Coordinates of N, CA and C and ligand atoms in Angstrom, one line a residue:
M1 N 116.1 138.8 90.3 CA 117.2 138.3 89.4 C 117.6 139.3 88.4
G2 N 116.8 140.3 88.2 CA 117.1 141.4 87.2 C 117.2 140.9 85.8
N3 N 116.5 139.8 85.5 CA 116.6 139.3 84.1 C 115.6 140.0 83.3
E4 N 116.0 140.7 82.2 CA 115.1 141.6 81.5 C 114.4 140.8 80.4
R5 N 114.7 139.6 80.1 CA 114.1 138.9 79.0 C 112.6 138.6 79.3
V6 N 111.9 138.6 78.2 CA 110.4 138.4 78.4 C 110.2 136.9 78.3
F7 N 109.4 136.3 79.2 CA 109.1 134.9 79.2 C 107.6 134.8 79.2
R8 N 107.0 134.2 78.2 CA 105.5 134.0 78.2 C 105.3 132.5 77.9
V9 N 105.1 131.8 79.1 CA 105.2 130.4 79.1 C 104.0 129.7 79.6
V10 N 103.6 128.6 79.0 CA 102.6 127.7 79.5 C 103.2 126.4 80.0
F11 N 102.8 125.9 81.2 CA 103.2 124.6 81.7 C 102.1 123.6 81.4
L12 N 102.4 122.5 80.7 CA 101.5 121.5 80.3 C 101.9 120.2 80.9
G13 N 100.9 119.4 81.3 CA 101.3 118.1 81.8 C 100.1 117.6 82.7
P14 N 100.1 116.3 83.0 CA 99.0 115.7 83.7 C 99.0 116.2 85.2
P15 N 97.8 116.0 85.9 CA 97.8 116.4 87.3 C 98.9 115.7 88.0
G16 N 99.6 116.4 88.9 CA 100.6 115.7 89.7 C 102.0 115.7 89.0
A17 N 102.1 116.2 87.8 CA 103.4 116.1 87.0 C 104.4 117.0 87.6
G18 N 104.0 118.0 88.4 CA 105.0 118.9 89.0 C 104.9 120.3 88.3
K19 N 103.8 120.6 87.6 CA 103.7 121.9 87.0 C 103.8 123.1 88.0
G20 N 103.0 122.9 89.1 CA 102.9 124.0 90.1 C 104.3 124.2 90.7
T21 N 104.9 123.1 91.1 CA 106.2 123.2 91.8 C 107.2 123.9 90.8
Q22 N 107.3 123.5 89.6 CA 108.3 124.1 88.7 C 107.9 125.5 88.3
A23 N 106.6 125.8 88.2 CA 106.1 127.1 87.8 C 106.6 128.1 88.9
R24 N 106.5 127.7 90.2 CA 106.9 128.5 91.3 C 108.4 128.8 91.3
L25 N 109.2 127.7 90.9 CA 110.6 127.9 90.9 C 111.0 128.9 89.7
L26 N 110.3 128.7 88.6 CA 110.6 129.6 87.5 C 110.1 131.1 87.8
E27 N 109.0 131.2 88.5 CA 108.6 132.5 88.9 C 109.6 133.2 89.8
E28 N 110.2 132.4 90.8 CA 111.3 133.0 91.6 C 112.5 133.3 90.8
G29 N 112.8 132.5 89.8 CA 114.0 132.6 89.0 C 113.9 133.8 88.0
I30 N 112.8 134.1 87.4 CA 112.7 135.1 86.4 C 111.8 136.3 86.8
G31 N 111.1 136.1 87.9 CA 110.2 137.2 88.4 C 109.0 137.5 87.5
A32 N 108.5 136.5 86.8 CA 107.3 136.7 86.0 C 106.0 136.5 86.8
C33 N 104.9 137.0 86.4 CA 103.6 136.8 87.0 C 103.2 135.3 86.8
R34 N 102.8 134.6 87.8 CA 102.4 133.2 87.7 C 100.9 133.1 87.9
L35 N 100.2 132.5 87.0 CA 98.8 132.3 87.1 C 98.5 130.8 87.2
S36 N 98.1 130.4 88.3 CA 97.7 129.0 88.4 C 96.1 129.0 88.5
T37 N 95.5 128.5 87.5 CA 94.0 128.5 87.5 C 93.4 127.6 88.6
G38 N 94.1 126.5 88.9 CA 93.6 125.7 90.0 C 93.7 126.5 91.3
D39 N 94.8 127.2 91.6 CA 94.9 128.0 92.8 C 93.8 129.1 92.9
I40 N 93.6 129.7 91.7 CA 92.6 130.8 91.7 C 91.2 130.3 92.0
L41 N 90.9 129.1 91.3 CA 89.6 128.6 91.5 C 89.4 128.1 92.9
R42 N 90.4 127.4 93.5 CA 90.3 126.9 94.9 C 90.1 128.0 95.9
Q43 N 90.8 129.1 95.6 CA 90.6 130.3 96.5 C 89.2 130.9 96.4
A44 N 88.7 130.9 95.1 CA 87.3 131.5 94.9 C 86.3 130.6 95.6
V45 N 86.5 129.2 95.5 CA 85.6 128.3 96.2 C 85.6 128.6 97.7
E46 N 86.8 128.7 98.3 CA 87.0 128.9 99.7 C 86.3 130.2 100.1
E47 N 86.4 131.3 99.3 CA 85.8 132.6 99.7 C 84.4 132.7 99.2
Q48 N 83.9 131.6 98.6 CA 82.5 131.6 98.1 C 82.1 132.8 97.3
T49 N 83.0 133.2 96.4 CA 82.7 134.3 95.5 C 81.8 133.7 94.4
P50 N 81.1 134.6 93.6 CA 80.3 134.1 92.5 C 81.0 133.0 91.6
L51 N 82.3 133.3 91.3 CA 83.1 132.4 90.5 C 83.2 131.1 91.2
G52 N 83.5 131.2 92.5 CA 83.7 130.0 93.3 C 82.5 129.1 93.4
K53 N 81.3 129.8 93.5 CA 80.1 129.0 93.7 C 79.8 128.3 92.4
E54 N 80.1 128.9 91.2 CA 79.9 128.2 89.9 C 80.8 127.1 89.7
A55 N 82.1 127.2 90.2 CA 83.1 126.3 89.9 C 83.2 125.1 90.9
A56 N 82.6 125.2 92.1 CA 82.8 124.3 93.2 C 82.5 122.8 92.7
D57 N 81.4 122.6 92.1 CA 81.0 121.2 91.8 C 82.0 120.6 90.8
Y58 N 82.4 121.3 89.8 CA 83.4 120.8 88.9 C 84.7 120.4 89.6
L59 N 85.2 121.2 90.4 CA 86.4 120.9 91.1 C 86.3 119.7 92.0
H60 N 85.2 119.6 92.7 CA 85.0 118.4 93.5 C 84.9 117.1 92.7
Q61 N 84.3 117.2 91.5 CA 84.2 116.0 90.7 C 85.4 115.7 89.9
G62 N 86.4 116.6 89.9 CA 87.5 116.4 89.0 C 87.3 116.7 87.6
Q63 N 86.2 117.4 87.3 CA 85.8 117.8 85.9 C 86.3 119.2 85.6
L64 N 86.4 119.5 84.3 CA 86.9 120.8 83.9 C 85.7 121.8 84.1
V65 N 86.1 123.0 84.5 CA 85.2 124.2 84.6 C 85.0 124.6 83.1
P66 N 83.8 125.1 82.8 CA 83.5 125.4 81.4 C 84.5 126.4 80.8
D67 N 84.8 126.2 79.5 CA 85.8 127.1 78.8 C 85.5 128.6 78.9
E68 N 84.2 129.0 78.8 CA 83.9 130.4 78.8 C 84.3 131.0 80.1
M69 N 84.0 130.3 81.2 CA 84.4 130.8 82.5 C 85.9 131.0 82.7
M70 N 86.6 130.0 82.2 CA 88.1 130.1 82.3 C 88.7 131.2 81.4
L71 N 88.1 131.4 80.2 CA 88.6 132.4 79.3 C 88.4 133.8 79.8
K72 N 87.2 134.0 80.5 CA 86.9 135.3 81.1 C 87.9 135.6 82.2
L73 N 88.2 134.6 83.0 CA 89.1 134.8 84.1 C 90.5 135.1 83.6
I74 N 91.0 134.3 82.6 CA 92.3 134.5 82.1 C 92.5 135.8 81.4
G75 N 91.4 136.1 80.6 CA 91.4 137.4 79.8 C 91.6 138.6 80.8
E76 N 90.9 138.5 81.9 CA 90.9 139.7 82.8 C 92.3 139.7 83.5
R77 N 92.9 138.6 83.9 CA 94.2 138.6 84.5 C 95.3 139.0 83.6
L78 N 95.3 138.5 82.4 CA 96.4 138.8 81.5 C 96.4 140.3 81.0
S79 N 95.2 140.9 81.1 CA 95.3 142.3 80.7 C 95.7 143.3 81.8
Q80 N 95.8 142.7 83.0 CA 96.3 143.6 84.1 C 97.8 143.8 84.0
A81 N 98.2 145.0 84.6 CA 99.6 145.4 84.4 C 100.7 144.4 84.7
D82 N 100.5 143.7 85.8 CA 101.6 142.8 86.3 C 101.8 141.6 85.4
C83 N 100.9 141.3 84.5 CA 101.1 140.2 83.6 C 101.3 140.6 82.2
R84 N 101.5 141.9 81.9 CA 101.5 142.3 80.5 C 102.8 141.9 79.8
S85 N 103.9 141.8 80.5 CA 105.1 141.4 79.7 C 105.4 139.9 79.9
S86 N 105.8 139.5 81.1 CA 106.1 138.1 81.2 C 105.0 137.4 82.1
F87 N 104.7 136.2 81.7 CA 103.8 135.4 82.6 C 104.0 133.9 82.4
I88 N 103.6 133.2 83.5 CA 103.7 131.7 83.5 C 102.3 131.2 83.7
L89 N 101.7 130.4 82.8 CA 100.4 129.9 83.0 C 100.6 128.4 83.5
D90 N 100.0 128.1 84.6 CA 100.1 126.8 85.2 C 98.6 126.2 85.3
G91 N 98.3 125.2 84.5 CA 97.0 124.6 84.5 C 96.0 125.2 83.5
F92 N 96.5 126.1 82.6 CA 95.7 126.7 81.6 C 96.6 126.9 80.4
P93 N 96.2 126.6 79.1 CA 94.9 126.0 78.8 C 94.8 124.5 79.0
R94 N 93.6 124.0 79.0 CA 93.4 122.5 79.2 C 92.5 121.9 78.1
T95 N 92.0 122.7 77.2 CA 91.3 122.2 76.1 C 91.7 123.0 74.9
V96 N 91.4 122.5 73.7 CA 91.7 123.2 72.4 C 90.9 124.5 72.4
A97 N 89.7 124.5 72.9 CA 88.9 125.8 72.9 C 89.6 126.8 73.7
Q98 N 90.2 126.4 74.9 CA 90.9 127.4 75.7 C 92.2 127.8 75.0
A99 N 92.9 126.9 74.3 CA 94.1 127.3 73.6 C 93.8 128.3 72.5
D100 N 92.7 128.1 71.8 CA 92.3 129.0 70.7 C 91.9 130.4 71.4
G101 N 91.2 130.3 72.5 CA 90.8 131.6 73.2 C 92.0 132.3 73.7
L102 N 93.0 131.6 74.2 CA 94.2 132.3 74.7 C 94.9 133.0 73.5
E103 N 95.0 132.3 72.4 CA 95.6 132.9 71.2 C 95.0 134.2 70.9
R104 N 93.6 134.2 70.9 CA 92.8 135.4 70.6 C 93.1 136.5 71.6
I105 N 93.1 136.2 72.9 CA 93.3 137.2 73.9 C 94.7 137.8 73.8
L106 N 95.7 137.0 73.6 CA 97.0 137.5 73.5 C 97.2 138.4 72.2
K107 N 96.6 138.0 71.1 CA 96.6 138.8 69.9 C 96.1 140.2 70.2
E108 N 94.9 140.2 70.9 CA 94.3 141.5 71.2 C 95.2 142.4 72.1
L109 N 96.0 141.7 72.9 CA 96.9 142.5 73.8 C 98.2 142.7 73.1
G110 N 98.4 142.3 71.9 CA 99.6 142.5 71.1 C 100.7 141.6 71.6
S111 N 100.3 140.5 72.1 CA 101.3 139.6 72.8 C 101.2 138.2 72.1
E112 N 102.1 137.3 72.5 CA 102.0 135.9 72.1 C 102.8 135.0 73.0
L113 N 102.7 133.7 72.8 CA 103.4 132.7 73.7 C 104.8 132.6 73.1
D114 N 105.8 132.3 74.0 CA 107.1 132.0 73.6 C 107.4 130.5 73.7
F115 N 106.9 129.8 74.7 CA 107.1 128.4 75.0 C 105.9 127.7 75.6
V116 N 105.8 126.4 75.3 CA 104.9 125.6 76.1 C 105.8 124.4 76.6
L117 N 105.9 124.4 77.9 CA 106.8 123.3 78.4 C 105.9 122.2 78.9
C118 N 106.2 121.0 78.3 CA 105.3 119.8 78.7 C 106.2 118.9 79.5
L119 N 105.6 118.5 80.7 CA 106.3 117.6 81.6 C 105.8 116.2 81.4
R120 N 106.7 115.3 81.0 CA 106.4 113.9 80.8 C 106.7 113.1 82.0
V121 N 105.7 112.4 82.5 CA 105.8 111.6 83.8 C 105.0 110.3 83.7
P122 N 105.6 109.2 84.0 CA 104.9 107.9 84.0 C 103.7 107.9 85.0
N123 N 102.7 107.2 84.6 CA 101.5 107.1 85.5 C 101.7 106.7 86.9
E124 N 102.6 105.7 87.2 CA 102.8 105.3 88.6 C 103.4 106.5 89.4
T125 N 104.2 107.3 88.7 CA 104.8 108.4 89.4 C 103.8 109.5 89.7
I126 N 102.9 109.7 88.8 CA 101.8 110.7 89.0 C 101.0 110.3 90.2
I127 N 100.6 109.0 90.3 CA 99.8 108.5 91.4 C 100.5 108.7 92.7
Q128 N 101.7 108.4 92.8 CA 102.5 108.6 94.0 C 102.5 110.0 94.4
R129 N 102.8 110.9 93.4 CA 102.9 112.3 93.7 C 101.5 112.9 94.2
L130 N 100.5 112.5 93.5 CA 99.1 113.0 93.9 C 98.7 112.5 95.3
A131 N 99.0 111.3 95.5 CA 98.5 110.7 96.8 C 99.2 111.3 98.0
G132 N 100.4 111.7 97.8 CA 101.1 112.3 98.9 C 101.2 113.8 98.9
R133 N 100.5 114.4 98.0 CA 100.5 115.9 97.9 C 99.8 116.5 99.1
R134 N 100.3 117.5 99.7 CA 99.7 118.3 100.7 C 99.8 119.8 100.3
T135 N 98.7 120.5 100.3 CA 98.6 121.8 99.8 C 98.4 122.8 100.9
C136 N 99.0 124.0 100.8 CA 98.9 125.0 101.9 C 97.6 125.8 101.7
K137 N 96.8 125.9 102.8 CA 95.6 126.7 102.8 C 95.9 128.2 102.7
G138 N 97.1 128.6 103.1 CA 97.4 130.0 103.1 C 97.9 130.5 101.7
C139 N 98.9 129.8 101.2 CA 99.5 130.4 100.0 C 99.4 129.4 98.8
G140 N 98.8 128.2 98.9 CA 98.7 127.3 97.8 C 99.9 126.5 97.4
A141 N 101.0 126.8 98.1 CA 102.3 126.0 97.9 C 102.0 124.6 98.2
V142 N 102.8 123.7 97.5 CA 102.6 122.3 97.8 C 103.8 121.6 98.4
H143 N 103.6 120.6 99.3 CA 104.6 119.8 99.8 C 104.2 118.3 99.4
H144 N 105.1 117.4 99.8 CA 104.7 116.0 99.6 C 105.2 115.3 100.8
V145 N 104.3 114.4 101.3 CA 104.7 113.7 102.6 C 106.0 113.0 102.5
A146 N 106.4 112.4 101.4 CA 107.7 111.7 101.3 C 108.7 112.5 100.5
F147 N 108.3 113.2 99.4 CA 109.3 113.7 98.5 C 109.7 115.2 98.8
S148 N 108.8 115.8 99.6 CA 109.1 117.3 99.8 C 108.4 117.6 101.2
P149 N 108.9 116.9 102.2 CA 108.2 117.0 103.5 C 108.4 118.4 104.1
P150 N 107.4 119.0 104.8 CA 107.6 120.3 105.4 C 108.6 120.1 106.7
A151 N 109.2 121.2 107.0 CA 110.1 121.2 108.2 C 109.3 120.9 109.5
R152 N 108.1 121.5 109.6 CA 107.2 121.3 110.7 C 106.0 120.5 110.2
A153 N 105.7 119.4 110.8 CA 104.6 118.5 110.3 C 103.3 119.3 110.2
G154 N 102.6 119.2 109.0 CA 101.3 119.9 108.8 C 101.4 121.3 108.6
R155 N 102.6 121.9 108.5 CA 102.7 123.4 108.3 C 103.5 123.7 107.1
C156 N 103.1 124.7 106.3 CA 103.8 125.1 105.1 C 105.1 125.8 105.4
D157 N 106.2 125.4 104.7 CA 107.5 126.0 105.0 C 107.5 127.5 104.6
G158 N 106.7 127.8 103.6 CA 106.7 129.2 103.1 C 106.0 130.2 104.0
C159 N 104.8 129.9 104.4 CA 104.0 130.9 105.1 C 103.5 130.3 106.5
G160 N 103.8 129.1 106.8 CA 103.4 128.5 108.1 C 101.9 128.1 108.1
G161 N 101.2 128.3 106.9 CA 99.8 127.9 106.8 C 99.6 126.4 107.0
E162 N 98.3 126.1 107.2 CA 97.9 124.6 107.4 C 98.0 123.9 106.1
L163 N 98.6 122.7 106.1 CA 98.6 121.8 105.0 C 97.5 120.8 105.0
Y164 N 96.8 120.7 103.9 CA 95.7 119.7 103.8 C 95.8 118.9 102.5
Q165 N 95.0 117.8 102.5 CA 94.9 117.0 101.3 C 93.7 117.5 100.5
R166 N 93.9 117.9 99.3 CA 92.8 118.3 98.4 C 91.8 117.2 98.2
E167 N 90.6 117.5 98.3 CA 89.5 116.6 98.0 C 89.7 115.8 96.8
D168 N 90.1 116.5 95.7 CA 90.3 115.8 94.4 C 91.6 115.0 94.3
D169 N 92.4 115.1 95.3 CA 93.7 114.2 95.4 C 93.4 112.9 96.1
R170 N 92.2 112.7 96.5 CA 91.9 111.4 97.2 C 91.9 110.3 96.1
E171 N 92.4 109.1 96.5 CA 92.6 108.1 95.6 C 91.5 107.8 94.6
E172 N 90.2 107.9 95.1 CA 89.1 107.5 94.3 C 88.8 108.6 93.2
K173 N 89.4 109.8 93.3 CA 89.1 110.8 92.4 C 90.2 110.9 91.3
I174 N 91.3 110.2 91.5 CA 92.5 110.4 90.7 C 92.3 109.8 89.3
A175 N 91.7 108.7 89.2 CA 91.5 108.0 87.9 C 90.6 108.9 87.0
A176 N 89.6 109.5 87.5 CA 88.7 110.4 86.7 C 89.5 111.6 86.2
R177 N 90.3 112.2 87.0 CA 91.1 113.3 86.6 C 92.1 113.0 85.5
L178 N 92.7 111.8 85.6 CA 93.6 111.4 84.6 C 92.9 111.1 83.3
S179 N 91.7 110.6 83.4 CA 91.0 110.4 82.1 C 90.5 111.7 81.5
V180 N 90.1 112.7 82.3 CA 89.8 114.0 81.8 C 91.0 114.6 81.0
Y181 N 92.2 114.4 81.7 CA 93.4 114.9 81.1 C 93.7 114.2 79.7
E182 N 93.6 112.9 79.7 CA 93.8 112.1 78.5 C 92.9 112.6 77.4
T183 N 91.6 112.7 77.6 CA 90.7 113.1 76.5 C 90.8 114.5 76.1
Q184 N 90.8 115.4 77.1 CA 90.6 116.8 76.8 C 91.9 117.6 76.7
T185 N 93.0 117.2 77.3 CA 94.2 118.1 77.4 C 95.3 117.5 76.5
T186 N 95.4 116.2 76.4 CA 96.6 115.7 75.6 C 96.6 116.2 74.2
P187 N 95.5 116.5 73.5 CA 95.6 117.1 72.1 C 96.4 118.4 72.1
L188 N 96.6 119.1 73.2 CA 97.3 120.3 73.2 C 98.8 120.2 72.9
A189 N 99.4 119.0 73.2 CA 100.8 118.8 72.8 C 101.0 119.0 71.3
E190 N 100.1 118.3 70.6 CA 100.2 118.3 69.1 C 99.9 119.8 68.6
Y191 N 98.9 120.4 69.2 CA 98.5 121.7 68.9 C 99.7 122.7 68.9
Y192 N 100.4 122.6 70.0 CA 101.6 123.5 70.2 C 102.8 123.0 69.4
R193 N 102.9 121.7 69.2 CA 104.0 121.2 68.4 C 103.9 121.8 67.0
K194 N 102.7 121.8 66.4 CA 102.5 122.4 65.1 C 102.9 123.8 65.0
R195 N 102.7 124.5 66.1 CA 103.0 126.0 66.1 C 104.5 126.2 66.5
G196 N 105.3 125.1 66.7 CA 106.7 125.3 67.0 C 107.0 125.8 68.4
L197 N 106.0 125.6 69.3 CA 106.2 126.2 70.6 C 106.5 125.1 71.7
L198 N 106.3 123.9 71.3 CA 106.4 122.8 72.4 C 107.8 122.5 72.7
R199 N 108.1 122.4 74.0 CA 109.4 121.9 74.6 C 109.0 120.8 75.5
E200 N 109.4 119.6 75.3 CA 109.0 118.5 76.2 C 110.2 118.1 77.0
I201 N 110.0 117.9 78.3 CA 111.1 117.4 79.2 C 110.6 116.2 80.0
D202 N 111.6 115.4 80.4 CA 111.3 114.3 81.4 C 111.1 114.9 82.7
G203 N 109.9 114.7 83.3 CA 109.5 115.2 84.6 C 109.7 114.3 85.7
S204 N 110.4 113.1 85.4 CA 110.7 112.2 86.5 C 112.0 112.6 87.2
G205 N 112.4 112.0 88.3 CA 113.6 112.5 89.0 C 113.1 113.5 90.1
N206 N 114.1 114.0 90.9 CA 113.7 114.9 91.9 C 113.5 116.3 91.5
I207 N 113.0 117.1 92.4 CA 112.5 118.5 92.0 C 113.7 119.3 91.4
E208 N 114.9 119.1 91.9 CA 116.0 119.9 91.4 C 116.4 119.4 90.0
Q209 N 116.4 118.1 89.8 CA 116.7 117.6 88.5 C 115.7 118.1 87.4
V210 N 114.5 118.1 87.8 CA 113.5 118.6 86.8 C 113.6 120.1 86.6
R211 N 113.9 120.8 87.7 CA 114.1 122.3 87.6 C 115.3 122.6 86.6
S212 N 116.3 121.8 86.7 CA 117.5 122.1 85.8 C 117.1 121.8 84.4
R213 N 116.4 120.7 84.1 CA 115.9 120.5 82.7 C 115.0 121.6 82.2
A214 N 114.1 122.0 83.1 CA 113.1 123.0 82.7 C 113.8 124.3 82.3
F215 N 114.7 124.8 83.2 CA 115.4 126.0 82.9 C 116.2 125.9 81.7
Q216 N 116.8 124.8 81.4 CA 117.6 124.6 80.2 C 116.7 124.7 79.0
A217 N 115.6 124.0 79.0 CA 114.7 124.0 77.9 C 114.2 125.3 77.5
L218 N 114.0 126.2 78.6 CA 113.5 127.5 78.3 C 114.6 128.6 78.1
G219 N 115.9 128.1 78.3 CA 117.0 129.1 78.2 C 116.9 130.1 79.3
A220 N 116.4 129.7 80.5 CA 116.3 130.6 81.6 C 117.6 130.4 82.4
N221 N 118.2 131.5 82.9 CA 119.5 131.3 83.7 C 119.2 130.5 85.0
A222 N 120.0 129.5 85.2 CA 119.8 128.8 86.5 C 120.1 129.7 87.6
A223 N 119.1 129.7 88.6 CA 119.3 130.6 89.8 C 120.5 130.1 90.6
Ligands
ADP301 P1 96.5 119.8 89.1 O1 97.5 120.6 89.8 O2 96.2 118.5 89.8 O3 96.8 119.6 87.6 P2 94.8 122.1 89.2 O4 95.0 122.6 90.5 O5 95.5 122.7 88.0 O6 95.1 120.5 89.2 O7 93.2 122.1 88.9 C1 92.3 121.6 89.8 C2 90.9 121.7 89.2 O8 90.5 123.0 88.9 C3 90.6 120.9 87.9 O9 90.4 119.5 88.2 C4 89.4 121.6 87.3 O10 88.2 121.3 88.0 C5 89.8 123.1 87.7 N1 90.6 123.8 86.6 C6 91.8 124.3 86.8 N2 92.3 124.8 85.7 C7 91.3 124.6 84.7 C8 91.2 125.0 83.4 N3 92.1 125.6 82.7 N4 90.0 124.6 82.8 C9 89.0 124.0 83.4 N5 89.1 123.7 84.7 C10 90.2 124.0 85.4
ADP302 P1 100.9 119.7 89.4 O1 100.9 121.2 89.6 O2 101.4 119.3 88.0 O3 99.6 119.0 89.7 P2 102.6 119.6 91.7 O4 103.7 120.6 91.4 O5 101.5 120.1 92.7 O6 101.9 119.1 90.4 O7 103.3 118.3 92.3 C1 102.5 117.2 92.7 C2 103.1 116.6 94.0 O8 104.4 116.0 93.7 C3 103.4 117.6 95.1 O9 103.2 117.0 96.3 C4 104.9 117.9 94.9 O10 105.5 118.3 96.2 C5 105.4 116.6 94.4 N1 106.5 116.8 93.4 C6 106.6 117.8 92.4 N2 107.7 117.6 91.7 C7 108.3 116.5 92.2 C8 109.5 115.7 91.9 N3 110.3 116.1 90.8 N4 109.8 114.6 92.6 C9 109.0 114.2 93.6 N5 107.9 114.9 94.0 C10 107.6 116.0 93.3
ZN303 ZN1 101.9 128.5 102.6

């Protein structure tokens, strides 16, 4: 897109709100580095790296991985060249301690956040979106059985990889994740509102409607 503006953005919102979907669209639109901590952790689990071995149980239970592990991971990635100017954080921070840590990391890098975009979505919608989500084994992209079906059944439109249902998207795990979000992550809206960074949008409606609201809230040029 050749857009020279710097965007340092956090996507906030409950599981299934559409953060990953919108973060990918923004990444394509502005060419910023996108860091999805969920994608990074799932890949580490799949590859059985030391990080993956430590994180696996938390992911399976729908609990948060400890803050120190997350801050180490994010600190390393944000200091790499590709994320030094613009970045999009999807799924991080999720606790006040992570938000404080992020502020410290960015300060050390001479950087700061521009926006925190919070997607507001009613609980019934979240449950429908999570229950039908299918994730690509190859590239982490998501489809939805009803709302964003792949052209070829069971195959990712982007890379042709196999689509699967995440263990933690099974119905019996969803309530636990929503309650983790409620207790540990919702305080971040207030945290960022106080800092004047919060932009809240309605995350209901179809993907294109949400995209258009998100781009408008961020002042990103619609692609
Ligand atoms: P969703 O897309 O449903 O919001 P994610 O893919 O972002 O879920 O995260 C999946 C899981 O990865 C979480 O339930 C948690 O176990 C772990 N995780 C991801 N990001 C973080 C984080 N910032 N802090 C702690 N745990 C995390
Ligand atoms: P999050 O990253 O917040 O957990 P995702 O972006 O993975 O959420 O979206 C959750 C599910 O809902 C996916 O299956 C995705 O295809 C679908 N989805 C995302 N945005 C919308 C939307 N606006 N309308 C309908 N379905 C959506
Ligand atoms: Zn794919």
